[in-house]
mmCIF file of C-alpha atoms in Angstrom:
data_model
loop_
_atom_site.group_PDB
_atom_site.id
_atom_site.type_symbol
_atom_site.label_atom_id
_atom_site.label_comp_id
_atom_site.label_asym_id
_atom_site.label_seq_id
_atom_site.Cartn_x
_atom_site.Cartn_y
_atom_site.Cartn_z
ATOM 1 C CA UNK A 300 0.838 -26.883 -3.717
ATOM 2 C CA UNK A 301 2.456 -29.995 -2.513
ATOM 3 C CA UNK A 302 1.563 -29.626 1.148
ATOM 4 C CA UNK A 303 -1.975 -29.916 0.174
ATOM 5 C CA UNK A 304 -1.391 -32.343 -3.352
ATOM 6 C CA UNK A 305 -2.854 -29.130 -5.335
ATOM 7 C CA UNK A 306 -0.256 -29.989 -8.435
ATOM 8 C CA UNK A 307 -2.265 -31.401 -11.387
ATOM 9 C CA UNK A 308 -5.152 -28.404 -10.340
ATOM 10 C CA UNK A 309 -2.365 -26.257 -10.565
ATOM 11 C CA UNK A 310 -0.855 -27.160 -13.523
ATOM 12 C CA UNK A 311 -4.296 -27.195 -15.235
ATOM 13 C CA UNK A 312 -5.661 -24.051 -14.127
ATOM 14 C CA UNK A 313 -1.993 -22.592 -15.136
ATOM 15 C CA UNK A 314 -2.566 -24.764 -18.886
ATOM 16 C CA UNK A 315 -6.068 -23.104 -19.092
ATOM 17 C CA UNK A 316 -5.426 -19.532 -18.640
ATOM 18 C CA UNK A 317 -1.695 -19.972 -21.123
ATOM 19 C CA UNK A 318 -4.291 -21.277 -23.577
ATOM 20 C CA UNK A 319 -6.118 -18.193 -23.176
ATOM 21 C CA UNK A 320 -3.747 -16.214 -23.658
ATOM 22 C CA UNK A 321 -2.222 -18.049 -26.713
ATOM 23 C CA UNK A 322 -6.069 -17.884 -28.495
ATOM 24 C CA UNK A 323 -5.881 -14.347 -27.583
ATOM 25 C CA UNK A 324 -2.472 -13.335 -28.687
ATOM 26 C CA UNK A 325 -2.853 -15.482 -31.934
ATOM 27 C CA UNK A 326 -5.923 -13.459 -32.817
ATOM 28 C CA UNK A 327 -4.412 -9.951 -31.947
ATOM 29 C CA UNK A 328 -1.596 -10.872 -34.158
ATOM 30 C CA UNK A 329 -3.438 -12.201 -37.224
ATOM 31 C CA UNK A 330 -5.497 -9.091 -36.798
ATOM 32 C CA UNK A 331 -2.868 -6.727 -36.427
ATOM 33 C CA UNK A 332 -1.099 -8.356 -39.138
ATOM 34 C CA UNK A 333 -3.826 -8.073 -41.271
ATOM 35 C CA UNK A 334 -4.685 -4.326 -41.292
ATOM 36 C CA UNK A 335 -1.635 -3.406 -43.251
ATOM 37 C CA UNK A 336 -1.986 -6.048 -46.143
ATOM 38 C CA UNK A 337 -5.394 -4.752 -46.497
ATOM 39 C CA UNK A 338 -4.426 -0.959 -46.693
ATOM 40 C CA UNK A 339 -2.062 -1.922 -49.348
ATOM 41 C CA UNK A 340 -4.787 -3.979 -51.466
ATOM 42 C CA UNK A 341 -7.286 -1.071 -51.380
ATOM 43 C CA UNK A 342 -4.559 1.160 -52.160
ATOM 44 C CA UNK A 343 -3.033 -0.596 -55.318
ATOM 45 C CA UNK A 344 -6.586 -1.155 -56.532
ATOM 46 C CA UNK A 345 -7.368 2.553 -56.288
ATOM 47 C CA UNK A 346 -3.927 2.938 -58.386
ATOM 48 C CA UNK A 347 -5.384 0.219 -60.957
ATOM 49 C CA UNK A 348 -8.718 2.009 -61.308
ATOM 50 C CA UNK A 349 -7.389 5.472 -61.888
ATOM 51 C CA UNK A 350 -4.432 3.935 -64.315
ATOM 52 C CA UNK A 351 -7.122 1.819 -66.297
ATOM 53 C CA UNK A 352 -9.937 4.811 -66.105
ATOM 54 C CA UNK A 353 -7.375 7.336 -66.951
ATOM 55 C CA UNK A 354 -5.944 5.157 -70.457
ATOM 56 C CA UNK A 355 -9.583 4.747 -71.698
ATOM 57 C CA UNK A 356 -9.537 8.821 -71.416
ATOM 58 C CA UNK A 357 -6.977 9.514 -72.982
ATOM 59 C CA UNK A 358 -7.703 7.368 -75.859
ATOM 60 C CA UNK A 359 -10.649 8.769 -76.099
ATOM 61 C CA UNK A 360 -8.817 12.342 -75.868
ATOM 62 C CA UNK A 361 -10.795 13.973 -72.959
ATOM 63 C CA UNK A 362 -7.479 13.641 -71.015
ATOM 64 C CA UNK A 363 -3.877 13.975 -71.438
ATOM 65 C CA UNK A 364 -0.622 11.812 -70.383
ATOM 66 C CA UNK A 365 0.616 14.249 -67.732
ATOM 67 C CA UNK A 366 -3.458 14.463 -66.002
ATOM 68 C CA UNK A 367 -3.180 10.891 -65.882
ATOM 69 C CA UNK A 368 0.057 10.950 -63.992
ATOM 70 C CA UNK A 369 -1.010 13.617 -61.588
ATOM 71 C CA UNK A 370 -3.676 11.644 -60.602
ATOM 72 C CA UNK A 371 -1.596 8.432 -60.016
ATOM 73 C CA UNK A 372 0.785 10.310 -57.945
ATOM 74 C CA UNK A 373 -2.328 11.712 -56.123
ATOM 75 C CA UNK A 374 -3.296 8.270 -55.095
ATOM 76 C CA UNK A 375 0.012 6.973 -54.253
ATOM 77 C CA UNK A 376 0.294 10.141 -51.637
ATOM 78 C CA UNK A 377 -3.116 9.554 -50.344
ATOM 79 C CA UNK A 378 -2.542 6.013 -49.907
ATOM 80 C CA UNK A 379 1.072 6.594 -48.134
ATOM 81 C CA UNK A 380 -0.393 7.943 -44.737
ATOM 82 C CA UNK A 381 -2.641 4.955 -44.321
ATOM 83 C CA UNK A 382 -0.399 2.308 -44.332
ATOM 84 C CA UNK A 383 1.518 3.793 -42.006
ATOM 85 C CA UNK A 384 -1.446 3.786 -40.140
ATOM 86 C CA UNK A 385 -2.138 0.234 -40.582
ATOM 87 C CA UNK A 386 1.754 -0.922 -39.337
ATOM 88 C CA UNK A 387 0.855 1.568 -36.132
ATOM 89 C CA UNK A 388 -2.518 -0.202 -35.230
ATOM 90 C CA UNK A 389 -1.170 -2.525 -32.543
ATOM 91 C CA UNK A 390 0.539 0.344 -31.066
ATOM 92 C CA UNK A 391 -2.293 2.061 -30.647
ATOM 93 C CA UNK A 392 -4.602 -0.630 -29.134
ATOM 94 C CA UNK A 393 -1.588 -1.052 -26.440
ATOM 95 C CA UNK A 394 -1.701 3.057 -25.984
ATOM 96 C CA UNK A 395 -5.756 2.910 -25.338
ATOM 97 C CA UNK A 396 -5.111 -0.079 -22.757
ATOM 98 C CA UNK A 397 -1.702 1.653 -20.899
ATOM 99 C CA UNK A 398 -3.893 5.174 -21.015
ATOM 100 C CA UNK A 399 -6.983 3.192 -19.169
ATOM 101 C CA UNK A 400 -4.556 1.975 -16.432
ATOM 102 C CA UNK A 401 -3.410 5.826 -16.066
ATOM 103 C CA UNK A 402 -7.171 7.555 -15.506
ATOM 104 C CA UNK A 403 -7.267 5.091 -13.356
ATOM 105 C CA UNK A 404 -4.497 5.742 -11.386
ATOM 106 C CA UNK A 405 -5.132 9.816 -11.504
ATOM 107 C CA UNK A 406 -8.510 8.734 -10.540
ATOM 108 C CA UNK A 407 -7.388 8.091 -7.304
ATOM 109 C CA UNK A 408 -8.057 10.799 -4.352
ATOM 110 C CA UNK A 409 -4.823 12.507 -3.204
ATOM 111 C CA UNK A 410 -4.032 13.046 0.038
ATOM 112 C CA UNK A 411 -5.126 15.827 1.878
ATOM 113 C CA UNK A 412 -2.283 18.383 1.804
ATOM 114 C CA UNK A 413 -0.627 19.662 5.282
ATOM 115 C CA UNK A 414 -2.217 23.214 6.516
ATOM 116 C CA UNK A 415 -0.344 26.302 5.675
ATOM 117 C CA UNK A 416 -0.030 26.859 9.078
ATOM 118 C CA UNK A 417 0.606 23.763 11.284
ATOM 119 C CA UNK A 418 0.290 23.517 14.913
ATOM 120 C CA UNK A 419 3.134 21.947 16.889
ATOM 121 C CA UNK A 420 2.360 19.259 19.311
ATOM 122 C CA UNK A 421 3.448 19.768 23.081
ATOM 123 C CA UNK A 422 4.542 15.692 22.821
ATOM 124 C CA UNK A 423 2.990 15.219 26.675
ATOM 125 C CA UNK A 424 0.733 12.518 24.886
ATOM 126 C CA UNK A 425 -2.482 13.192 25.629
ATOM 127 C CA UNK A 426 -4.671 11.508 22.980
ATOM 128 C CA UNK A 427 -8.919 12.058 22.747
ATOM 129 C CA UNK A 428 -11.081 10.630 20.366
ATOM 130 C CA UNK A 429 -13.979 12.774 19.904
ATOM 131 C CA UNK A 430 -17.037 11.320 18.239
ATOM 132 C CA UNK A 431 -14.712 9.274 15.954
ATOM 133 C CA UNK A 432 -16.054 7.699 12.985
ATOM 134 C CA UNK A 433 -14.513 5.842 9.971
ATOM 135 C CA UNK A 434 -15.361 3.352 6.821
ATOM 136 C CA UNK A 435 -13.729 2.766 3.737
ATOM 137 C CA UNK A 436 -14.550 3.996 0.265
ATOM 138 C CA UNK A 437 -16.705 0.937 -0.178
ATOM 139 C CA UNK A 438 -17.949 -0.988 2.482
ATOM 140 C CA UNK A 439 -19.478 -1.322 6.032
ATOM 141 C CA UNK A 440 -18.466 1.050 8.954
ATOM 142 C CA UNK A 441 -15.687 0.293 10.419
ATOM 143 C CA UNK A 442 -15.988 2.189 13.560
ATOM 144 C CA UNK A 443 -18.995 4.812 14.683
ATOM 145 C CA UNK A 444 -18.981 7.124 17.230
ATOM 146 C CA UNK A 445 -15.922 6.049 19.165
ATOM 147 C CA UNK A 446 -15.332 8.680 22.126
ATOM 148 C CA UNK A 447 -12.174 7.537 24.267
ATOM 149 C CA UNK A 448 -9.735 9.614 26.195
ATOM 150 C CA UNK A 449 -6.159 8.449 27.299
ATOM 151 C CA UNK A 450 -3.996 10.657 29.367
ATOM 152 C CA UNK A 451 -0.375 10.826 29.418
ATOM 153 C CA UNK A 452 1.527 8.143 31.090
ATOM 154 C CA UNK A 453 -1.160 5.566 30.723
ATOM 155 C CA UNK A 454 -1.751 2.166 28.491
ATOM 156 C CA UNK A 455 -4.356 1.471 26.563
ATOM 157 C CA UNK A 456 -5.302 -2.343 25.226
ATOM 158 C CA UNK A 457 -6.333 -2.544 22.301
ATOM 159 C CA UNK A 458 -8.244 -6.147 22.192
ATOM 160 C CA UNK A 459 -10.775 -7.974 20.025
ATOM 161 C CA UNK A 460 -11.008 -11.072 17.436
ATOM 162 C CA UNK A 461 -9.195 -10.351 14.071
ATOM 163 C CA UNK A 462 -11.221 -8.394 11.791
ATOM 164 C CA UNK A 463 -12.848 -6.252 14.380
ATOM 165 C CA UNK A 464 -10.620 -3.175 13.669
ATOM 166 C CA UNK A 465 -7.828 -2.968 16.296
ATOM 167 C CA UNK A 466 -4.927 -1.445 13.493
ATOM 168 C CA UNK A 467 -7.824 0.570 11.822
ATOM 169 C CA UNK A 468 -7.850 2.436 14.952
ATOM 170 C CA UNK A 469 -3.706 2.470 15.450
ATOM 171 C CA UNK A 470 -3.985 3.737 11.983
ATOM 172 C CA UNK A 471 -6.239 6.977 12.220
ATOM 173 C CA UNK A 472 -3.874 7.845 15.261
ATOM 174 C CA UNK A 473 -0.695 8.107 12.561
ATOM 175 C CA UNK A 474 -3.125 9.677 10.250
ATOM 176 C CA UNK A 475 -2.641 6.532 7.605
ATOM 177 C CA UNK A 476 -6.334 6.838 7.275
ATOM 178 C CA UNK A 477 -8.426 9.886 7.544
ATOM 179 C CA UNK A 478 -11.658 9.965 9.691
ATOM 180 C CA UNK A 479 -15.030 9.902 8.188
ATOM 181 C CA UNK A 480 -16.496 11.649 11.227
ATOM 182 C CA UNK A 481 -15.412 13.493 14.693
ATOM 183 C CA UNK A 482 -11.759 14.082 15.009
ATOM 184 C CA UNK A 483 -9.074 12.998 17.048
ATOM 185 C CA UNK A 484 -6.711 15.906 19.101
ATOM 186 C CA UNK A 485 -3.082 15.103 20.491
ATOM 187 C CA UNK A 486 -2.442 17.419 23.370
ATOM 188 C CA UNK A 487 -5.857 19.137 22.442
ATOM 189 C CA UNK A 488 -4.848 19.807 18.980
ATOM 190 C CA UNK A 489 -6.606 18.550 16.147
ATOM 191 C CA UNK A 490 -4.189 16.112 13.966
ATOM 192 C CA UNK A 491 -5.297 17.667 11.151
ATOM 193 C CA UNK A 492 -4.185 21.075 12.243
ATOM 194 C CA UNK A 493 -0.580 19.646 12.389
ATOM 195 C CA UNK A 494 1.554 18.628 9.619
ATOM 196 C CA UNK A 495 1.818 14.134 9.258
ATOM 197 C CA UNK A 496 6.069 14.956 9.680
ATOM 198 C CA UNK A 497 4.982 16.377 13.100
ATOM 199 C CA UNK A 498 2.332 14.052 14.732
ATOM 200 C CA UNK A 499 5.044 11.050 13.321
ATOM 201 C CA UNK A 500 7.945 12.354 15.232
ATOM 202 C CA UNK A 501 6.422 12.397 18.576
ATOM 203 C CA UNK A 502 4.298 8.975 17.710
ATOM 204 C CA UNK A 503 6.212 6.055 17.194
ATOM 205 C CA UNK A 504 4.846 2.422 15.948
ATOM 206 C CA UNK A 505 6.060 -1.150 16.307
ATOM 207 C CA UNK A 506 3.743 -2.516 13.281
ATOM 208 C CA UNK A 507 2.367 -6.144 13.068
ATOM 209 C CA UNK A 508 4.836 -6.802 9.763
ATOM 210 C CA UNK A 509 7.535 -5.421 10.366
ATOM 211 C CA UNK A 510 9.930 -3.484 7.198
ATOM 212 C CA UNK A 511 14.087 -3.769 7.109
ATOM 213 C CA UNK A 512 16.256 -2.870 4.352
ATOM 214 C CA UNK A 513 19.947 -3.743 3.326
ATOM 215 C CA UNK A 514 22.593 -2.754 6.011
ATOM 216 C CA UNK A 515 23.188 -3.848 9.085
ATOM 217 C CA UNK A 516 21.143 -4.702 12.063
ATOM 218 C CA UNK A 517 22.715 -1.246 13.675
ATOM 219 C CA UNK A 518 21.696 0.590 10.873
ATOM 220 C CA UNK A 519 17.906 -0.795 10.938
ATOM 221 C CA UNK A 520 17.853 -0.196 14.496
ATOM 222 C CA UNK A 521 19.508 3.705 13.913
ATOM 223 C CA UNK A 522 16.708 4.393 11.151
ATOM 224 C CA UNK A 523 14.502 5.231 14.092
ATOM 225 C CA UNK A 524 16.533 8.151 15.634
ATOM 226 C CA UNK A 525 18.019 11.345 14.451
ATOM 227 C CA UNK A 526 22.526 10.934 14.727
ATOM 228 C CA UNK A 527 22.431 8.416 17.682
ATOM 229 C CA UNK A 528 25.521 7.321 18.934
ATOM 230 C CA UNK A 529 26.716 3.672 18.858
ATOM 231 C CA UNK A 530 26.132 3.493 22.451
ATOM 232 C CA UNK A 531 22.475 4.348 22.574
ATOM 233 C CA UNK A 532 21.315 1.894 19.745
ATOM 234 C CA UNK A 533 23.582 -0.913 21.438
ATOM 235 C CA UNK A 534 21.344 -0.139 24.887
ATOM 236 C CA UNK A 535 18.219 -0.458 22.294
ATOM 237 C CA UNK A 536 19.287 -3.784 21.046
ATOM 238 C CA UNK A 537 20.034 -5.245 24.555
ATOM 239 C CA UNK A 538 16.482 -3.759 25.795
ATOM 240 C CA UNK A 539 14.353 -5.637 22.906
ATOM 241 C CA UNK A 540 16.762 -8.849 23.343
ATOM 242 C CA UNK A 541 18.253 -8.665 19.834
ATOM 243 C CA UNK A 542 20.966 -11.142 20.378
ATOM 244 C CA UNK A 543 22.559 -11.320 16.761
ATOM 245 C CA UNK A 544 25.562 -9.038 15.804
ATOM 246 C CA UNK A 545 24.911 -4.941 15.299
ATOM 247 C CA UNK A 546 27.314 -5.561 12.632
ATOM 248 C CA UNK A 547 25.455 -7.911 10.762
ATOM 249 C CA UNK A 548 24.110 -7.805 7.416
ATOM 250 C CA UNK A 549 20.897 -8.617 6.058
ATOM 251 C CA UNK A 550 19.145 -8.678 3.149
ATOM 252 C CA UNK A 551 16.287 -7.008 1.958
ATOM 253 C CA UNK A 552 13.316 -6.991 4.271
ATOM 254 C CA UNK A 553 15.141 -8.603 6.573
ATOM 255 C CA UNK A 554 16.432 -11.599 4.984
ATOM 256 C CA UNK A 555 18.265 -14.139 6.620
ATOM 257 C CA UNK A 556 16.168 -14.038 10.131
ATOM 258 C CA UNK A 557 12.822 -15.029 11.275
ATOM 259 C CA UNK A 558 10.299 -13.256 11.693
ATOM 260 C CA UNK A 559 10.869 -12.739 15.168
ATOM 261 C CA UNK A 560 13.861 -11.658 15.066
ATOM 262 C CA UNK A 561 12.697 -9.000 12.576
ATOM 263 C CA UNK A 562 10.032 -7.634 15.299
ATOM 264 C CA UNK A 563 13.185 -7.313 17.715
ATOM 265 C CA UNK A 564 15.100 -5.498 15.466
ATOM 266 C CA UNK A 565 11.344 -2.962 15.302
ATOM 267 C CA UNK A 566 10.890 -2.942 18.587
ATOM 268 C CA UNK A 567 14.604 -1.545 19.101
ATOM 269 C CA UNK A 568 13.999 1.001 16.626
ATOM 270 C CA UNK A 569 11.187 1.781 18.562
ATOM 271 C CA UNK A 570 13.278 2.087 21.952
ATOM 272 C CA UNK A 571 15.903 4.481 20.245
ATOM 273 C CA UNK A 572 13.111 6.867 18.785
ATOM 274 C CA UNK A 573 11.761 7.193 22.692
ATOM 275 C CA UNK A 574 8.790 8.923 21.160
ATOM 276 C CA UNK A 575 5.870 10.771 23.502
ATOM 277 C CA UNK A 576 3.265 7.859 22.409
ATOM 278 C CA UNK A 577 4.113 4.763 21.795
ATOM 279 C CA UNK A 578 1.645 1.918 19.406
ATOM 280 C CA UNK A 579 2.610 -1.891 19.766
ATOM 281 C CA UNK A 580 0.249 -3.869 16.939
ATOM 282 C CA UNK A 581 0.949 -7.735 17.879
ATOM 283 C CA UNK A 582 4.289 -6.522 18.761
ATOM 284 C CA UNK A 583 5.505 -10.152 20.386
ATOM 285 C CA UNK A 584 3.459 -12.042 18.447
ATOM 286 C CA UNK A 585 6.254 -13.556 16.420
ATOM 287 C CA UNK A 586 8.608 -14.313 19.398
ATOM 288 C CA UNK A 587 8.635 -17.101 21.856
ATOM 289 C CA UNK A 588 7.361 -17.058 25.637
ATOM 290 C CA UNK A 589 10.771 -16.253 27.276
ATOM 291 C CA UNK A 590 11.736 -13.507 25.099
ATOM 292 C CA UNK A 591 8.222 -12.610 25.154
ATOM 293 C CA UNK A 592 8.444 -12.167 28.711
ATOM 294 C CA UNK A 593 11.894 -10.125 28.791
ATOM 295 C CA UNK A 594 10.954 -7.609 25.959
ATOM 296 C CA UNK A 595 7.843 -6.932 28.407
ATOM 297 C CA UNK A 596 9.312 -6.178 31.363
ATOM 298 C CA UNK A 597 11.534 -3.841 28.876
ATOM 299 C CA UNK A 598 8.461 -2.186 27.322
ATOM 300 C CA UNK A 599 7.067 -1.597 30.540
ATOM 301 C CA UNK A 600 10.206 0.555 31.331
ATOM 302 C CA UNK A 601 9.772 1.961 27.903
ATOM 303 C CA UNK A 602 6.255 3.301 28.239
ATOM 304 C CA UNK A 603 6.893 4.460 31.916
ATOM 305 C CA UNK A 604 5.694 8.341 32.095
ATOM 306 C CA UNK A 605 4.310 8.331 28.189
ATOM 307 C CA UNK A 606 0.848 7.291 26.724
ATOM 308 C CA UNK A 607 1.134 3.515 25.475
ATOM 309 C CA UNK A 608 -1.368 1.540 22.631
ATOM 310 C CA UNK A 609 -0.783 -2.252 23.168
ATOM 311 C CA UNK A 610 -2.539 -4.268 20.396
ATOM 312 C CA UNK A 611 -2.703 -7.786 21.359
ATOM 313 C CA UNK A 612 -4.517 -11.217 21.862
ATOM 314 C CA UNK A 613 -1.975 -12.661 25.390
ATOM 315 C CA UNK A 614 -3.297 -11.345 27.972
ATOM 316 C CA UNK A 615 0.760 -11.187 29.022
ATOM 317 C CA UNK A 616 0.872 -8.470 26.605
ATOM 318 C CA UNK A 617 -1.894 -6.035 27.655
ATOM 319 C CA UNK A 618 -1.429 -6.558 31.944
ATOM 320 C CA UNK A 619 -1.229 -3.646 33.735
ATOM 321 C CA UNK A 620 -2.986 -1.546 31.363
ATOM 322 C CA UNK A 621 -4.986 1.433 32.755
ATOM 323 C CA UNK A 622 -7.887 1.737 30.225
ATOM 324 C CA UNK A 623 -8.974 -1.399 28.137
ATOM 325 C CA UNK A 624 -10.864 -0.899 24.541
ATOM 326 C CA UNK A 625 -12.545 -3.783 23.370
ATOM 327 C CA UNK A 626 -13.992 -3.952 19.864
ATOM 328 C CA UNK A 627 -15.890 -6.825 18.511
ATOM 329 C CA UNK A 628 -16.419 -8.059 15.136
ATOM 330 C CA UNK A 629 -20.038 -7.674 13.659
ATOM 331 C CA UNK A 630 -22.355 -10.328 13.450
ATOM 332 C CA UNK A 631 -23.564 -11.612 10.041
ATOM 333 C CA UNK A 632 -26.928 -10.238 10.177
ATOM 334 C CA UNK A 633 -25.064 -6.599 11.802
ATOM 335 C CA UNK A 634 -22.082 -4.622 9.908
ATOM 336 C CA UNK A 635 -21.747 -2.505 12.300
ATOM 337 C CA UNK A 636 -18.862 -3.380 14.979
ATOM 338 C CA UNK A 637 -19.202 -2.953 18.790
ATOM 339 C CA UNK A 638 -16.575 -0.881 20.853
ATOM 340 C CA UNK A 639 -16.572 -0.983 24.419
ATOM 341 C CA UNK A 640 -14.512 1.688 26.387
ATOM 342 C CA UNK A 641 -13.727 1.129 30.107
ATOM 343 C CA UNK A 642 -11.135 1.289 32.859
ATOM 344 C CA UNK A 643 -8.953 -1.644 33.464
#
């Protein structure tokens, strides 16, 4: 707000909608503390009609004392329960609203559950897109019949302008997103024949924002790796140049370093897992050219003899791939985007 001299906007706009709220809230209350009060009018009138109505017959001797009193206590019982109602009203208009937010929420498609029987991948990394198709619940395709094939032991780049779908493709690979059409096969099996523990363990991911939690650098780096020794995630950290103490502390995601320290710390994780396929989305794209350089040159040792994903926009990043995939962002007048297979 300073940067750009947005503060009296700011503190209007904030002004309007508390104003709102205050109109809306004083309403609800006067309202809500109205109900009651008039429960307890109707109710002592019904007690004055039946008292008065109820004198006049006795004294004219069509009634006794003790009718007249049954009736009284008749109304005071019947009026009892709607009071209480009346006190309860603005707990109920706060149950309708919560119970709206929860259809909505079990509204919500669940994921689709793991076979009964899953299917093991070899983890040689063979990867095949088949027909591939995929758009969200609302909205434009997002990619149509994508057929690509990447063997084991080779790199794929991943390039295009932002928007165009790059991590929606990443993302169908880890099964975050399910395809619309085709199907993708690891190692000739369908992902969807395999439990998401499975296809995760052999697939490991060096996202574009990066997630750390409290501990220590060694234990962020660890996270990616079953019991690994001290050793083996200190050869991690010096691969992805993470220069800082293992034993140092840090806050929740990753507080106290920059961002690019935070992709180092991924990208070792990624180095201890030393999974069968590897995906890099904008891996270096928070770090500067030298380190840039020297976590390449340790990547490329990394994805020696197993299938590699590079997402990136230097071309530093995605040299020396073996097949390039470019996708382009649609035009205004077209939704659909373009994807463009071919050997590097």
């Amino acid at each position: 707000m300073r940067v750009f001299g947005r503060q009296a906007e700011s503190a209007a706009a904030f002004h309007r909608h508390n104003q709102e709220l205050f109109e809306a809230g004083s309403r609800a209350q006067f309202v809500s503390g109205l109900i009651q009060p008039a429960l307890m009018f109707v109710a002592n009138l019904g007690y004055v009609v039946v008292a008065v109505a109820g004198g006049l017959r006795v004294a004219s001797g069509a009634l006794t004392i003790g009718e007249v009193q049954a009736f009284v206590q008749y109304a005071r019982t019947f009026s009892g329960p709607l009071s209480n109602v009346g006190s309860l009203s603005g707990l109920v208009q706060a149950g309708i609203a919560s119970s709206e937010r929860v259809a909505e929420l079990l509204a919500v498609p669940e994921e689709a559950p793991d076979p009964l029987h899953p299917v093991r991948p070899a983890a040689r990394g063979h990867v095949a897109f088949h027909d591939v198709s995929f758009r969200h619940a609302s909205g434009p395709p997002v990619i149509e019949h994508l057929s690509l094939e990447v063997r084991p032991g080779q790199r794929a780049a991943v390039v295009g302008p932002t928007g165009a779908g790059k991590t929606t493709l990443v993302n169908l690979l880890m099964r975050f997103h399910e395809v619309t059409g085709g199907r993708i096969t690891l190692d000739g099996v369908d992902l969807t024949a395999m439990t998401r523990a499975d296809l995760r363990s052999v697939v490991g991911m060096v996202p574009q924002d990066t997630w750390l939690f409290d501990g220590t650098i060694a234990d962020n780096i660890a996270y990616g790796a079953t019991r690994p020794t001290a050793e083996q995630v200190a050869r991690a950290a010096r691969l992805a140049c993470v220069d800082r103490p293992l034993d140092t502390v840090i806050g929740e995601d990753g507080g106290g370093l920059s961002a690019g320290e935070r992709q180092l710390i991924a990208i070792a994780r990624a180095f201890l897992a030393d999974p069968a396929v590897l995906v890099l989305d904008e891996a270096t794209s928070s770090v500067d050219t030298r380190t840039e350089a020297r976590v390449l040159r340790a990547m490329r040792q990394l994805s020696e003899g197993r299938t590699c994903f590079v997402i990136a926009h230097r071309p530093a990043a995605i040299s020396g791939a073996d097949v390039v995939i470019s996708m382009t962002a649609p035009e205004r007048d077209d939704r659909n985007p373009r994807i463009g297979v071919g050997d590097a």
